[in-house]
Amino acid sequence: AEHFPEETNFGVLPKHYELNLRVEPERSRVVVDCKIDLVTSGERKPSFFIRLSPHYKVTALKSASGEAIPFTQAGGVVCAPTPVGSTTWTISYEGLPDLPRFAGTVTKKEAMLTDDYFWPSIGRYPATTTMHADIPANWEVISNGTRTAQTTEGDRKKATFVNNLAISYLSFSAGEFSITREAPVAGQIIHAVMANNMSEEERKLQMELQKPVIDFYGKTFGPWPYKGWVTLSSESYGGAALEGYSYATYAPNWLPDSDAHEPSHTYFGGVISNTYLRSFWNESFASFCEGFYEREVEIGNREERRLAFVSNPFPSPTWNNGIIVESGVMTGDLSADLGYGKGAVVLQMLEHEMGTEAFVASVRRWLSEHPKGTPGEWEDYFAVLGPEYETFIDQWFRRPGWARFRIGNVRYEDGHLKGDVTFTGTPYRIVSDLLVETPGGSRNLVRVTLNPTGKEATSEWSVALPEEPVRGAFDPYERIMMMRSATGPAQLSRELGRLQAVVHPDAQAWANSADLGRTTVTPDFPANPANRVLVGHPDQWPQLLPLLEQAGMTVNGNELTYDGTTIDLTKGGAAAIVAAADGQPIVLLLGQTRRPMKTGKARIALCNEYGFFLRGLTEPRMEGELAFRL
């Protein structure tokens, strides 16, 4: 027997799917008639494969003239004779999807076909789509693309969705959903939320949280390709979340929350599709965008955001087992580790080396120049980057593992700070920030290239400095992929949930402004506040005043001021880590936000009513294997 990988299409490619999909909830059944526009190229083989989820049984396959086409089906694989030239076939099938919280399922209240092969896939190749949905009249429906028609006749509702982006994965949901939507405004993206597990207030909040994300992508990567964006929360979906390009599906108990990952797939997976058979490049971009959005969105102080939301670059041992450019789904769990994990970290490093403006320009160019309707791969993006980044590409995308090195022999000579870099294993060329501290206490950030000579394990680096520093650290804000031997500077995101919270009874609403751990409500200020999160107002606990002063904060009634920025504590929050007399951490939490504050790696943070970061302070890592003293 011969094995044919799933990407094998035998020269047959789908160009457009037109699905007529009927949901029969009383029978837990889905009935589909699908027209496929097919094209053939290359050497013609006698037959080819069509794939469906195995719970679908094909009942008929017909040519453009209506003649029956012979076929055989084994599980989810259908074998049919290869067509000649370009043609349109119709494939009819039906099934009883019953994989709730995993893939397709149909109940009396909902049909969820996301993560389900409910369309006849050929090599996971992308195609444009038209979806004609036929559902109960009291249901709502969503699928990929723009809704172009909807009618109700008797006890049935029919709706049509047209998607002009060629995609490899389709989604579909229908059910007893409640909808909250905006009134259309000319020139603006329309937002809507569909859910069977959220209140009206929660749905409205979800729209407000998600608007900045969609606006950011439209400004950053090119015009948003759809008229709107829909957030769907489904009781039947169990896969956390999945992109639908014009919408996304979320599992219960996630929303309301802002999400930068799934909407980024509108570009990375939508504008340029991915089959997942060779790599998870689109997941690398989407995971990268989680931090990229937080760093670059125009909310609050962008320079402070850029330090607070550097994503953790710490490697996983599994990254030694494969390379990013060859990590398709058939490699198993490693594909996700490299796609969602290492690939995202490498893109963050690439952005830092190129500079954000140049990086964004390269992505925009790829999105605009890539041939429409053809899947993308890493090599297509590399072609846009050009030969000057070939070393970076070879080191990080085409090589397993990560850099292992140490800094030594640091000295100041002839107006230059010099030292050695010693690699364990394969050397890497690394562009790194270097933060140096002068005798007067000022700090300066410079950039150094650690460039190994040939295959030698140790080489010298040098950077011109006007004054001899007293200490310094490479990669102070943790962008380089490498193992770290110790925990870095204190971070609110780590301490808020780790330390026990002490909450004043009159400030209990403020406790919802963060994801706190163990909590005690008491009017008494703790005798020893070290290793505690203190939630209260200085009018309630005057002992907070010197701690707030240590954080650089002042409070006057409902107003809190930090470094010239004032927020209203009734619709905003602030948090800070300060030191007790013995140096142990004390965390201060004040104010009320509608969602837990997003503080990233910051030690001090001010947030708006949505919990979005406005101002703050992120400490550099000045200790560890990349730090030195003179």
XYZ file of C-alpha atoms in Angstrom:
630
model
C 0.000 0.000 0.000
C 1.156 3.523 -0.753
C 0.723 6.434 1.640
C -0.457 9.727 0.201
C 0.098 12.781 2.438
C -2.964 14.931 2.926
C -1.519 17.763 0.835
C -1.412 15.441 -2.196
C -4.041 16.797 -4.602
C -3.071 14.887 -7.766
C -3.273 18.112 -9.750
C -6.884 18.892 -8.756
C -7.536 22.170 -6.955
C -10.750 23.734 -5.606
C -11.347 27.376 -6.518
C -14.808 28.032 -5.085
C -17.279 26.216 -2.836
C -20.995 26.982 -2.938
C -22.632 25.160 -0.056
C -26.339 24.697 0.594
C -26.318 23.577 4.219
C -29.498 22.583 6.022
C -29.566 22.038 9.786
C -32.231 19.674 11.173
C -31.868 19.969 14.958
C -34.717 17.585 15.730
C -32.693 14.844 14.005
C -29.251 16.210 14.990
C -28.528 16.158 11.276
C -26.748 18.301 8.701
C -27.596 17.925 4.996
C -25.311 19.519 2.405
C -25.249 20.000 -1.358
C -21.934 21.553 -2.352
C -20.899 22.792 -5.770
C -17.134 22.787 -6.251
C -15.413 24.717 -9.007
C -12.390 22.581 -9.870
C -9.281 23.206 -11.952
C -6.663 20.656 -12.954
C -3.012 21.176 -13.701
C 0.160 19.177 -14.126
C 0.297 15.476 -14.813
C -3.197 14.006 -14.699
C -3.708 11.050 -12.360
C -6.570 8.562 -12.723
C -8.189 9.590 -9.430
C -7.910 12.027 -6.525
C -9.097 12.381 -2.929
C -11.762 14.525 -1.301
C -11.842 14.667 2.486
C -14.760 15.182 4.883
C -15.202 14.472 8.563
C -15.963 10.751 8.875
C -19.488 11.309 10.223
C -20.584 12.577 6.776
C -21.864 10.042 4.263
C -21.736 11.014 0.589
C -25.021 10.252 -1.169
C -24.250 11.552 -4.658
C -21.510 13.028 -6.813
C -22.555 14.683 -10.078
C -20.891 16.416 -13.003
C -21.764 19.874 -14.304
C -24.291 18.254 -16.660
C -25.927 16.311 -13.825
C -24.454 12.922 -14.673
C -23.575 10.614 -11.801
C -19.852 10.272 -11.112
C -18.642 7.000 -9.589
C -16.883 7.249 -6.233
C -15.858 5.207 -3.236
C -15.786 6.363 0.387
C -13.794 5.003 3.310
C -14.337 6.963 6.502
C -13.728 10.594 5.676
C -11.866 9.941 2.414
C -13.713 9.968 -0.916
C -11.945 8.726 -4.051
C -13.228 9.953 -7.418
C -11.982 9.980 -11.030
C -9.883 13.001 -11.917
C -11.815 15.564 -13.981
C -10.538 16.947 -17.259
C -9.797 20.676 -17.328
C -11.920 23.116 -15.353
C -15.374 21.998 -14.291
C -18.011 22.164 -11.562
C -19.103 19.155 -9.560
C -21.871 18.776 -7.005
C -21.312 16.560 -3.994
C -24.237 15.695 -1.707
C -23.754 14.348 1.792
C -25.299 14.284 5.242
C -24.198 13.473 8.735
C -24.871 13.427 12.461
C -22.032 15.458 14.004
C -21.742 14.530 17.671
C -18.407 15.742 18.987
C -19.323 18.563 21.402
C -16.457 20.652 22.790
C -14.183 18.974 20.209
C -15.502 19.354 16.665
C -18.919 19.409 15.027
C -22.102 18.889 16.989
C -25.830 19.478 16.482
C -28.229 19.823 19.402
C -31.786 21.083 19.666
C -30.441 24.564 20.438
C -27.234 24.862 18.430
C -25.295 23.587 15.427
C -21.554 24.136 15.769
C -19.453 22.945 12.834
C -16.256 24.817 13.673
C -13.234 22.439 13.754
C -15.335 20.090 11.614
C -14.632 19.153 7.977
C -18.160 19.954 6.826
C -16.927 21.005 3.378
C -15.186 18.732 0.820
C -11.527 19.614 1.307
C -8.927 18.818 -1.341
C -5.396 18.915 0.035
C -6.536 21.657 2.445
C -6.149 24.004 -0.508
C -7.816 27.423 -0.101
C -10.906 28.516 -1.993
C -13.471 31.287 -1.912
C -16.908 30.364 -0.585
C -20.615 31.043 -0.780
C -22.668 29.619 2.080
C -26.466 29.259 1.855
C -27.667 28.332 5.344
C -31.111 26.851 6.038
C -31.913 26.859 9.769
C -34.892 27.073 12.161
C -36.592 30.462 12.051
C -35.820 31.264 15.710
C -32.085 30.647 15.250
C -29.259 32.984 14.275
C -26.408 31.971 11.976
C -22.826 32.978 11.202
C -20.272 31.752 8.675
C -17.197 33.063 6.895
C -17.553 36.260 4.906
C -20.211 38.921 4.525
C -23.918 38.246 4.995
C -25.535 39.229 1.682
C -29.114 37.986 2.169
C -31.488 36.693 4.833
C -35.152 35.716 4.682
C -37.650 33.920 6.910
C -40.392 31.696 5.516
C -42.614 29.855 7.960
C -40.511 27.934 10.440
C -37.260 28.239 8.461
C -34.693 30.991 8.008
C -32.281 31.246 5.095
C -29.106 33.320 4.970
C -26.250 33.705 2.501
C -22.613 34.521 3.268
C -20.035 35.356 0.595
C -16.325 35.141 1.342
C -14.001 36.559 -1.317
C -10.856 35.581 0.575
C -9.641 32.116 -0.376
C -9.297 30.226 2.920
C -8.335 26.694 3.856
C -10.635 26.281 6.864
C -14.339 27.038 7.062
C -16.480 27.714 10.123
C -20.231 27.633 10.726
C -22.458 28.125 13.756
C -26.201 28.503 14.148
C -28.449 28.401 17.164
C -30.493 30.250 19.729
C -27.983 33.077 20.010
C -28.647 36.561 21.307
C -27.104 39.332 19.208
C -25.868 42.789 20.085
C -24.735 44.874 17.138
C -23.793 48.419 16.293
C -25.779 50.625 13.989
C -23.876 50.922 10.690
C -21.809 54.077 10.242
C -20.440 54.898 6.804
C -16.756 54.058 6.508
C -16.562 52.235 9.831
C -16.289 48.554 10.652
C -19.508 47.159 12.124
C -19.085 45.202 15.358
C -21.457 42.544 16.673
C -21.476 39.889 19.382
C -23.439 36.622 19.209
C -23.694 34.460 22.307
C -25.829 31.923 24.111
C -23.985 32.438 27.405
C -23.531 36.223 27.829
C -25.803 38.970 29.108
C -26.663 42.073 27.085
C -24.288 44.101 29.261
C -21.471 41.617 28.671
C -22.065 41.635 24.916
C -21.916 45.444 24.818
C -18.705 45.401 26.833
C -17.222 42.827 24.461
C -17.784 45.136 21.491
C -16.079 47.994 23.319
C -13.114 45.819 24.266
C -12.605 44.495 20.746
C -12.951 47.713 18.746
C -9.372 48.930 19.326
C -8.006 45.573 18.135
C -9.801 45.605 14.786
C -8.995 49.273 14.225
C -5.324 48.609 14.991
C -5.030 45.834 12.432
C -6.756 47.879 9.746
C -4.281 50.713 10.280
C -1.229 48.482 10.648
C -1.492 45.683 8.092
C -3.839 47.146 5.498
C -7.572 47.846 5.161
C -9.813 45.424 7.038
C -11.113 43.118 4.271
C -14.658 42.768 5.620
C -17.492 45.125 6.457
C -17.518 44.007 10.057
C -16.271 41.789 12.852
C -18.390 39.359 14.866
C -17.423 37.777 18.168
C -19.223 34.473 18.782
C -19.370 32.775 22.184
C -20.640 29.202 21.905
C -21.646 26.730 24.606
C -20.777 23.853 22.262
C -17.290 24.996 21.336
C -14.446 23.616 23.424
C -11.278 24.529 21.560
C -10.573 27.819 23.374
C -10.991 29.968 20.247
C -10.815 29.657 16.471
C -10.481 32.198 13.709
C -13.214 32.581 11.118
C -11.543 35.610 9.457
C -14.714 37.716 9.466
C -15.475 36.445 12.971
C -14.087 34.182 15.665
C -15.601 31.463 17.849
C -14.850 31.362 21.579
C -15.474 28.712 24.205
C -17.533 29.530 27.322
C -16.074 31.486 30.256
C -13.583 33.421 28.124
C -15.442 36.598 27.246
C -15.791 39.494 27.697
C -12.152 40.224 26.959
C -10.064 41.831 24.256
C -8.346 39.360 21.949
C -5.581 40.197 19.494
C -4.826 36.624 18.394
C -7.877 35.464 16.437
C -8.538 38.719 14.514
C -4.920 38.771 13.322
C -5.727 35.584 11.401
C -7.866 37.705 9.090
C -4.509 38.614 7.560
C -2.430 35.575 8.536
C -4.610 32.722 7.327
C -7.207 34.853 5.536
C -5.530 37.352 3.212
C -2.758 34.755 2.934
C -4.026 31.274 3.721
C -2.181 28.427 5.413
C -2.846 24.709 5.070
C -0.991 23.841 8.334
C 0.515 20.895 6.463
C 4.036 22.319 6.202
C 4.198 24.744 9.108
C 2.139 26.793 11.539
C 3.532 30.100 10.231
C 0.178 31.844 10.628
C -0.020 30.835 14.294
C 3.466 32.250 14.794
C 2.275 35.588 13.435
C -0.945 35.454 15.471
C 0.850 34.623 18.728
C 3.406 37.333 17.975
C 0.544 39.778 17.435
C -0.724 39.234 20.981
C 2.289 41.120 22.317
C 2.742 43.312 19.246
C -0.760 44.743 19.618
C -0.213 45.539 23.295
C 3.096 47.244 22.508
C 1.970 49.301 19.522
C -1.718 50.167 19.996
C -2.277 53.894 20.422
C -3.605 53.752 23.989
C -1.646 55.556 26.677
C 2.137 55.950 26.591
C 3.462 53.826 23.724
C 7.111 53.885 24.825
C 6.137 52.516 28.227
C 3.855 49.933 26.607
C 6.733 48.759 24.420
C 8.694 47.711 27.493
C 5.766 46.352 29.494
C 4.532 43.987 26.792
C 7.678 42.304 25.516
C 6.573 38.671 25.306
C 8.558 36.104 27.272
C 11.299 34.621 25.042
C 12.149 31.666 27.259
C 12.534 28.460 25.213
C 10.886 25.095 25.657
C 13.037 21.937 25.586
C 10.902 20.668 22.699
C 12.309 23.437 20.496
C 15.431 21.285 20.173
C 13.425 18.642 18.323
C 12.561 20.383 15.064
C 12.730 23.511 12.962
C 10.076 26.155 12.431
C 9.948 25.945 8.640
C 9.262 22.188 8.705
C 6.701 21.786 11.459
C 3.434 20.863 9.803
C 0.559 19.224 11.610
C 1.891 15.718 10.902
C 4.782 16.363 13.303
C 2.288 16.140 16.171
C 2.475 18.304 19.279
C 5.817 19.697 18.143
C 4.055 21.619 15.374
C 2.110 23.659 17.916
C 5.149 24.126 20.173
C 7.170 25.561 17.298
C 4.281 27.411 15.659
C 2.577 29.083 18.602
C 5.775 29.218 20.651
C 9.181 29.522 19.025
C 7.949 31.139 15.809
C 6.276 33.957 17.746
C 9.421 34.622 19.787
C 11.579 34.688 16.652
C 9.248 37.207 15.003
C 9.525 39.436 18.072
C 13.318 39.249 17.785
C 13.103 40.023 14.073
C 10.890 43.046 14.723
C 13.405 44.357 17.256
C 16.379 43.821 14.935
C 14.671 45.394 11.911
C 12.851 48.124 13.797
C 9.071 48.190 14.062
C 8.509 50.444 11.052
C 10.630 48.306 8.705
C 9.114 45.100 10.066
C 5.552 46.316 9.500
C 6.501 47.456 5.996
C 7.786 43.963 5.181
C 4.575 42.354 6.408
C 2.389 44.805 4.490
C 4.397 44.124 1.346
C 3.970 40.372 1.731
C 0.236 40.714 2.317
C -0.192 42.903 -0.765
C 2.099 41.018 -3.159
C 1.414 37.371 -2.324
C -0.564 35.675 -5.138
C -4.233 35.651 -4.201
C -5.764 32.253 -3.616
C -2.485 30.393 -3.047
C -1.298 29.172 0.365
C 1.585 30.977 2.008
C 4.705 29.516 3.582
C 7.629 30.896 5.544
C 9.813 30.977 2.442
C 7.404 33.420 0.795
C 7.900 35.870 3.643
C 11.658 35.335 3.611
C 11.721 36.370 -0.048
C 10.248 39.723 0.980
C 12.861 40.194 3.712
C 15.707 39.851 1.256
C 19.263 38.487 1.521
C 20.359 40.855 4.307
C 18.343 38.766 6.782
C 19.506 35.384 5.495
C 21.766 34.811 8.514
C 18.920 35.589 10.916
C 16.590 33.268 8.981
C 19.088 30.412 8.917
C 19.841 30.712 12.642
C 16.335 30.964 14.012
C 13.910 29.516 11.468
C 15.997 26.730 9.921
C 17.910 25.555 12.978
C 16.609 23.713 16.054
C 17.197 24.990 19.561
C 18.341 28.436 20.645
C 21.456 30.426 21.534
C 23.517 29.475 24.573
C 26.153 32.023 25.491
C 27.737 34.020 28.295
C 29.431 37.395 28.598
C 32.871 37.782 30.198
C 36.127 39.737 30.405
C 34.273 43.066 30.350
C 36.551 46.104 30.477
C 36.718 49.758 29.459
C 39.600 50.669 27.136
C 40.276 53.656 24.894
C 36.738 54.972 25.065
C 35.208 51.571 24.339
C 33.435 49.020 26.477
C 34.772 45.627 25.428
C 34.261 42.030 26.360
C 33.998 38.452 25.197
C 30.981 36.415 24.191
C 31.358 32.659 24.521
C 28.874 30.294 22.903
C 28.105 26.789 24.067
C 27.261 24.837 20.967
C 26.601 26.512 17.633
C 27.462 30.243 17.597
C 24.787 32.800 16.694
C 25.006 36.325 15.383
C 22.911 38.286 17.876
C 21.826 41.909 17.935
C 21.249 42.898 21.560
C 20.398 45.932 23.617
C 22.996 46.834 26.235
C 21.957 48.920 29.234
C 24.859 50.597 31.030
C 24.806 52.555 34.276
C 27.244 55.419 34.908
C 28.824 56.370 38.252
C 26.279 59.179 38.502
C 23.403 56.691 38.295
C 22.161 57.537 34.796
C 21.366 54.708 32.420
C 21.955 54.563 28.686
C 20.657 51.986 26.220
C 22.879 51.121 23.252
C 22.821 48.342 20.673
C 25.614 45.803 20.251
C 26.119 43.070 17.675
C 27.573 39.869 19.082
C 29.159 38.499 15.929
C 31.139 35.262 16.315
C 34.278 34.908 14.220
C 33.995 31.837 12.057
C 33.270 28.780 14.163
C 35.211 29.973 17.201
C 33.317 29.605 20.467
C 34.622 32.919 21.849
C 34.848 36.283 20.118
C 35.160 39.906 21.163
C 32.559 42.653 21.127
C 33.066 46.393 21.491
C 30.951 49.533 21.719
C 32.013 53.172 22.007
C 30.963 54.873 25.255
C 31.875 58.383 26.436
C 32.250 57.278 30.055
C 33.230 54.123 31.884
C 30.099 52.500 33.357
C 29.904 50.857 36.752
C 27.664 48.049 35.591
C 25.551 46.896 32.686
C 23.403 44.143 31.241
C 22.797 42.730 27.809
C 19.193 42.165 26.754
C 17.787 43.986 29.810
C 14.185 43.707 28.617
C 14.383 40.004 27.716
C 13.942 39.757 23.962
C 16.631 37.178 23.117
C 15.569 33.542 23.088
C 17.674 31.880 25.778
C 17.367 30.181 29.146
C 17.586 32.390 32.240
C 18.981 31.078 35.507
C 16.920 33.255 37.843
C 13.615 35.081 38.057
C 13.802 38.597 36.696
C 12.555 41.878 38.169
C 9.261 42.009 40.046
C 6.169 42.088 37.836
C 2.588 42.897 38.773
C 1.258 40.119 36.566
C 3.177 37.613 38.660
C 2.731 39.046 42.151
C -0.963 39.985 42.014
C -1.986 36.354 41.785
C 0.817 34.905 43.917
C 0.536 36.969 47.083
C -2.369 36.919 49.518
C -4.678 39.909 49.059
C -5.989 41.944 51.986
C -9.072 43.924 50.959
C -10.768 46.713 52.898
C -14.555 46.068 53.094
C -15.286 49.388 51.381
C -12.947 48.509 48.504
C -14.251 45.062 47.611
C -15.268 46.191 44.112
C -11.639 47.148 43.517
C -10.588 43.532 43.982
C -12.144 42.771 40.577
C -9.562 45.015 38.918
C -6.996 42.203 39.038
C -6.858 38.419 38.987
C -6.123 38.009 42.675
C -5.248 34.832 44.507
C -6.179 34.149 48.125
C -8.195 37.049 49.523
C -9.072 38.244 53.024
C -11.609 41.044 53.598
C -10.941 43.032 56.773
C -11.018 46.653 57.965
C -7.699 46.099 59.758
C -4.461 47.026 58.048
C -2.072 44.054 58.344
C 0.560 44.297 61.051
C 3.116 43.088 58.534
C 2.112 44.112 54.992
C 5.087 42.393 53.354
C 4.154 39.770 50.762
C 0.587 41.068 50.617
C -1.590 42.730 48.008
C -3.232 45.703 49.733
C -6.565 46.735 48.230
C -7.884 49.934 49.731
C -7.925 53.739 49.767
C -5.546 55.831 51.918
C -8.602 57.468 53.501
C -9.451 53.984 54.816
C -5.873 52.924 55.515
C -3.568 55.944 56.127
C -0.677 53.473 56.318
C -0.863 53.361 52.510
C 0.366 56.958 52.160
C 4.130 56.302 52.529
C 3.814 53.232 50.318
C 2.065 55.253 47.611
C 4.766 57.899 47.932
C 7.384 55.204 47.374
C 5.572 54.314 44.119
C 5.469 57.962 43.053
C 1.686 58.121 43.441
C -0.589 60.596 45.187
C -4.298 60.187 45.885
C -6.820 62.970 46.346
C -10.340 61.653 46.732
C -11.067 59.603 43.608
C -8.079 60.965 41.699
C -4.726 59.206 41.560
C -1.719 60.920 39.982
C 1.494 59.291 38.784
C 4.254 61.126 36.926
C 1.904 63.832 35.662
C -0.911 61.474 34.660
C -4.171 61.500 36.644
C -6.844 58.810 36.527
C -10.310 58.587 38.056
C -10.392 55.640 40.461
C -14.105 55.106 39.757
C -13.274 54.197 36.141
C -9.632 53.283 36.147
C -7.081 51.426 38.209
C -3.523 51.591 39.451
C -1.141 49.031 40.885
C 2.451 49.105 42.072
C 5.039 46.907 43.719
C 6.956 48.638 46.505
C 9.396 47.354 49.103
C 8.800 46.657 52.775
C 11.476 47.577 55.309
C 13.098 44.171 54.847
C 12.975 44.419 51.048
C 10.049 42.038 50.633
C 7.389 43.043 48.079
C 4.165 44.858 48.883
C 1.618 45.265 46.098
C -0.805 48.197 46.076
C -4.077 47.964 44.146
C -6.497 50.881 43.810
C -9.421 51.713 41.563
C -12.154 49.959 39.649
C -11.865 48.644 36.096
C -14.441 46.737 34.103
C -11.950 43.985 33.285
C -8.789 42.892 35.128
C -5.908 45.228 34.406
C -3.417 44.257 31.697
C -0.060 45.097 33.236
C 2.369 42.962 31.233
C 5.811 42.971 32.848
C 5.352 46.336 34.551
C 6.089 47.000 38.222
C 3.876 50.091 38.194
C 0.769 50.412 36.032
C -2.096 52.823 35.459
C -5.029 51.494 33.442
C -8.248 52.894 31.994
C -11.760 51.654 32.718
C -11.294 48.645 30.411
C -8.090 47.602 32.151
C -5.985 48.777 29.202
C -2.473 49.924 30.127
C -1.942 53.702 30.073
C 1.279 54.416 31.986
C 3.781 52.462 33.996
C 7.295 51.382 34.800
C 8.987 48.163 33.708
C 12.275 47.366 35.400
C 15.210 46.049 33.357
C 16.965 42.817 34.291
C 20.310 43.968 35.720
C 21.338 40.672 37.324
C 22.079 37.238 35.923
C 24.288 35.671 33.279
C 24.152 38.651 30.902
C 24.924 41.277 33.569
C 28.336 42.557 34.637
C 30.020 45.016 36.992
C 33.266 46.917 36.497
